[in-house]
mmCIF file of C-alpha atoms in Angstrom:
data_model
loop_
_atom_site.group_PDB
_atom_site.id
_atom_site.type_symbol
_atom_site.label_atom_id
_atom_site.label_comp_id
_atom_site.label_asym_id
_atom_site.label_seq_id
_atom_site.Cartn_x
_atom_site.Cartn_y
_atom_site.Cartn_z
ATOM 1 C CA MET K 1 112.580 186.053 90.561
ATOM 2 C CA GLN K 2 114.993 187.863 92.867
ATOM 3 C CA ILE K 3 117.872 190.155 91.835
ATOM 4 C CA SER K 4 120.546 191.166 94.320
ATOM 5 C CA LEU K 5 124.181 192.134 94.574
ATOM 6 C CA GLU K 6 126.204 188.999 95.231
ATOM 7 C CA SER K 7 129.725 187.674 95.059
ATOM 8 C CA PRO K 8 130.606 186.300 91.628
ATOM 9 C CA ASP K 9 132.760 183.644 93.302
ATOM 10 C CA GLN K 10 129.977 181.070 93.708
ATOM 11 C CA PRO K 11 129.760 177.787 91.765
ATOM 12 C CA ASP K 12 126.443 178.545 90.046
ATOM 13 C CA VAL K 13 127.551 182.063 89.138
ATOM 14 C CA ILE K 14 130.918 180.834 87.860
ATOM 15 C CA GLN K 15 128.914 178.456 85.641
ATOM 16 C CA LEU K 16 126.949 181.431 84.239
ATOM 17 C CA ILE K 17 130.210 183.192 83.348
ATOM 18 C CA ASP K 18 131.575 179.967 81.820
ATOM 19 C CA ASP K 19 128.388 179.633 79.739
ATOM 20 C CA LEU K 20 128.736 183.245 78.577
ATOM 21 C CA ASP K 21 132.349 182.600 77.560
ATOM 22 C CA ALA K 22 131.347 179.417 75.712
ATOM 23 C CA TYR K 23 128.800 181.458 73.756
ATOM 24 C CA GLN K 24 131.056 184.433 72.974
ATOM 25 C CA LYS K 25 134.455 182.847 72.334
ATOM 26 C CA PRO K 26 133.514 181.222 68.996
ATOM 27 C CA LEU K 27 132.171 184.574 67.729
ATOM 28 C CA TYR K 28 135.442 186.528 67.865
ATOM 29 C CA PRO K 29 139.202 185.985 67.658
ATOM 30 C CA PRO K 30 141.034 185.932 71.028
ATOM 31 C CA GLU K 31 142.363 189.489 70.602
ATOM 32 C CA SER K 32 138.763 190.767 70.423
ATOM 33 C CA HIS K 33 137.658 189.265 73.751
ATOM 34 C CA TYR K 34 137.324 191.860 76.489
ATOM 35 C CA GLY K 35 135.478 189.950 79.213
ATOM 36 C CA ILE K 36 136.767 190.158 82.760
ATOM 37 C CA ASP K 37 137.353 187.177 85.027
ATOM 38 C CA ILE K 38 135.924 186.232 88.422
ATOM 39 C CA ALA K 39 138.810 187.908 90.279
ATOM 40 C CA ALA K 40 138.183 191.215 88.466
ATOM 41 C CA LEU K 41 134.428 190.875 89.030
ATOM 42 C CA SER K 42 135.161 190.504 92.762
ATOM 43 C CA ALA K 43 136.978 193.852 93.011
ATOM 44 C CA ALA K 44 135.683 196.477 95.437
ATOM 45 C CA ASN K 45 134.656 198.851 92.619
ATOM 46 C CA VAL K 46 132.400 196.270 90.924
ATOM 47 C CA LEU K 47 128.663 195.900 91.448
ATOM 48 C CA PHE K 48 127.780 192.319 90.512
ATOM 49 C CA ALA K 49 124.112 191.369 90.263
ATOM 50 C CA VAL K 50 122.606 187.899 90.084
ATOM 51 C CA ALA K 51 119.053 187.036 89.054
ATOM 52 C CA ARG K 52 117.714 183.882 90.695
ATOM 53 C CA ASP K 53 114.536 181.992 89.932
ATOM 54 C CA ASP K 54 112.001 180.958 92.566
ATOM 55 C CA GLU K 55 114.080 177.879 93.399
ATOM 56 C CA GLY K 56 117.200 180.003 93.940
ATOM 57 C CA LYS K 57 118.958 178.958 90.723
ATOM 58 C CA ALA K 58 121.188 181.606 89.129
ATOM 59 C CA ILE K 59 119.604 182.397 85.771
ATOM 60 C CA GLY K 60 121.224 185.722 84.880
ATOM 61 C CA CYS K 61 123.929 188.152 85.859
ATOM 62 C CA GLY K 62 125.599 191.428 85.062
ATOM 63 C CA ALA K 63 128.137 193.835 86.465
ATOM 64 C CA ILE K 64 129.020 197.493 86.489
ATOM 65 C CA VAL K 65 132.655 198.414 87.003
ATOM 66 C CA MET K 66 132.583 201.767 88.773
ATOM 67 C CA GLU K 67 135.255 203.992 87.243
ATOM 68 C CA PRO K 68 135.739 207.622 88.364
ATOM 69 C CA GLU K 69 134.073 209.079 85.234
ATOM 70 C CA PHE K 70 131.572 206.324 84.338
ATOM 71 C CA GLY K 71 130.271 202.848 85.086
ATOM 72 C CA GLU K 72 131.104 200.143 82.575
ATOM 73 C CA LEU K 73 128.578 197.398 82.027
ATOM 74 C CA LYS K 74 130.202 193.954 81.857
ATOM 75 C CA ARG K 75 129.222 190.291 81.813
ATOM 76 C CA MET K 76 125.500 190.622 81.084
ATOM 77 C CA TYR K 77 124.073 187.154 80.540
ATOM 78 C CA VAL K 78 120.777 185.275 80.861
ATOM 79 C CA ARG K 79 120.541 181.509 80.450
ATOM 80 C CA PRO K 80 118.973 180.658 77.060
ATOM 81 C CA GLU K 81 116.061 178.790 78.665
ATOM 82 C CA SER K 82 115.218 181.884 80.742
ATOM 83 C CA ARG K 83 115.286 184.436 77.927
ATOM 84 C CA GLY K 84 112.236 186.295 76.701
ATOM 85 C CA GLN K 85 110.957 187.026 80.220
ATOM 86 C CA GLY K 86 112.493 190.482 80.669
ATOM 87 C CA ILE K 87 115.221 189.239 83.008
ATOM 88 C CA ALA K 88 118.044 191.078 81.219
ATOM 89 C CA ALA K 89 116.094 194.346 81.358
ATOM 90 C CA LYS K 90 115.459 193.871 85.072
ATOM 91 C CA VAL K 91 119.128 193.078 85.779
ATOM 92 C CA LEU K 92 120.220 196.107 83.749
ATOM 93 C CA SER K 93 117.736 198.392 85.510
ATOM 94 C CA PHE K 94 118.818 197.051 88.902
ATOM 95 C CA LEU K 95 122.493 197.642 88.133
ATOM 96 C CA GLU K 96 121.890 201.136 86.764
ATOM 97 C CA SER K 97 119.850 202.028 89.847
ATOM 98 C CA GLU K 98 122.526 200.704 92.237
ATOM 99 C CA ALA K 99 125.281 202.561 90.351
ATOM 100 C CA THR K 100 123.284 205.788 90.171
ATOM 101 C CA ALA K 101 122.679 205.618 93.938
ATOM 102 C CA ARG K 102 126.484 205.500 94.305
ATOM 103 C CA GLY K 103 126.962 208.630 92.199
ATOM 104 C CA CYS K 104 127.400 207.193 88.711
ATOM 105 C CA ALA K 105 126.098 209.580 86.043
ATOM 106 C CA LEU K 106 127.195 207.815 82.852
ATOM 107 C CA PHE K 107 127.144 204.185 81.694
ATOM 108 C CA ARG K 108 129.324 202.712 78.950
ATOM 109 C CA LEU K 109 129.758 199.283 77.414
ATOM 110 C CA GLU K 110 131.547 197.310 74.739
ATOM 111 C CA THR K 111 129.808 194.514 72.881
ATOM 112 C CA GLY K 112 130.400 192.791 69.577
ATOM 113 C CA VAL K 113 129.154 193.173 66.031
ATOM 114 C CA SER K 114 128.180 189.482 65.978
ATOM 115 C CA GLN K 115 125.634 189.890 68.775
ATOM 116 C CA PRO K 116 122.594 191.559 67.166
ATOM 117 C CA ALA K 117 120.295 190.650 70.052
ATOM 118 C CA ALA K 118 122.606 192.432 72.511
ATOM 119 C CA LEU K 119 122.897 195.475 70.238
ATOM 120 C CA SER K 120 119.113 195.668 69.919
ATOM 121 C CA PHE K 121 118.641 195.177 73.672
ATOM 122 C CA TYR K 122 121.051 197.963 74.619
ATOM 123 C CA ALA K 123 119.580 200.333 72.016
ATOM 124 C CA SER K 124 116.085 199.678 73.400
ATOM 125 C CA ALA K 125 117.440 200.455 76.882
ATOM 126 C CA GLY K 126 118.591 203.899 75.720
ATOM 127 C CA TYR K 127 122.237 203.220 74.886
ATOM 128 C CA THR K 128 123.681 204.982 71.838
ATOM 129 C CA ARG K 129 126.790 204.207 69.841
ATOM 130 C CA ARG K 130 130.028 206.036 70.516
ATOM 131 C CA GLY K 131 133.735 205.519 69.852
ATOM 132 C CA PRO K 132 136.161 203.448 71.918
ATOM 133 C CA PHE K 133 136.770 204.489 75.516
ATOM 134 C CA GLY K 134 139.239 203.678 78.269
ATOM 135 C CA SER K 135 141.907 201.225 77.176
ATOM 136 C CA TYR K 136 139.848 199.635 74.369
ATOM 137 C CA PRO K 137 141.442 199.647 70.926
ATOM 138 C CA ASN K 138 139.498 200.736 67.868
ATOM 139 C CA ASP K 139 138.456 197.134 67.165
ATOM 140 C CA PRO K 140 136.226 196.725 64.078
ATOM 141 C CA LEU K 141 134.509 193.795 65.830
ATOM 142 C CA SER K 142 133.513 195.965 68.806
ATOM 143 C CA VAL K 143 130.543 198.257 69.245
ATOM 144 C CA PHE K 144 130.828 200.889 71.976
ATOM 145 C CA MET K 145 127.743 202.433 73.533
ATOM 146 C CA GLN K 146 126.806 204.788 76.344
ATOM 147 C CA LYS K 147 123.848 206.203 78.220
ATOM 148 C CA ASP K 148 123.425 209.040 80.690
ATOM 149 C CA ALA K 149 122.089 207.994 84.071
ATOM 150 C CA GLY K 150 118.512 208.820 84.950
#
């Protein structure tokens, strides 16, 4: 497996994002969806990582939006058939390392109450719950978390 920073505007990566949306959209009402699109993921302040298998197929992704005060984790996803191999942890570690090297000292994220596997994953990676941040509303379906860098 190889993880690197790539453009999100590639057909196989767009399919990953579409698969993530197909998974998440039935879980929450439209007003509780806070995912960002391919154009936003392509912005200059976004680090977008793709995990590829030995054949070069995109099997996972994630992003950190670099804000002045923190980096926000977005769009973490691993294909269901590739789960259980530590790919998400490796993508997360890669992103945190890349962001830290660029001066990021704090990571934040928003995820949902209906995603226990994600909540458990982030907690095991050292993220702790906090209140809403940035422009997020106090949505009862959201869980906000953060972690200090390194």
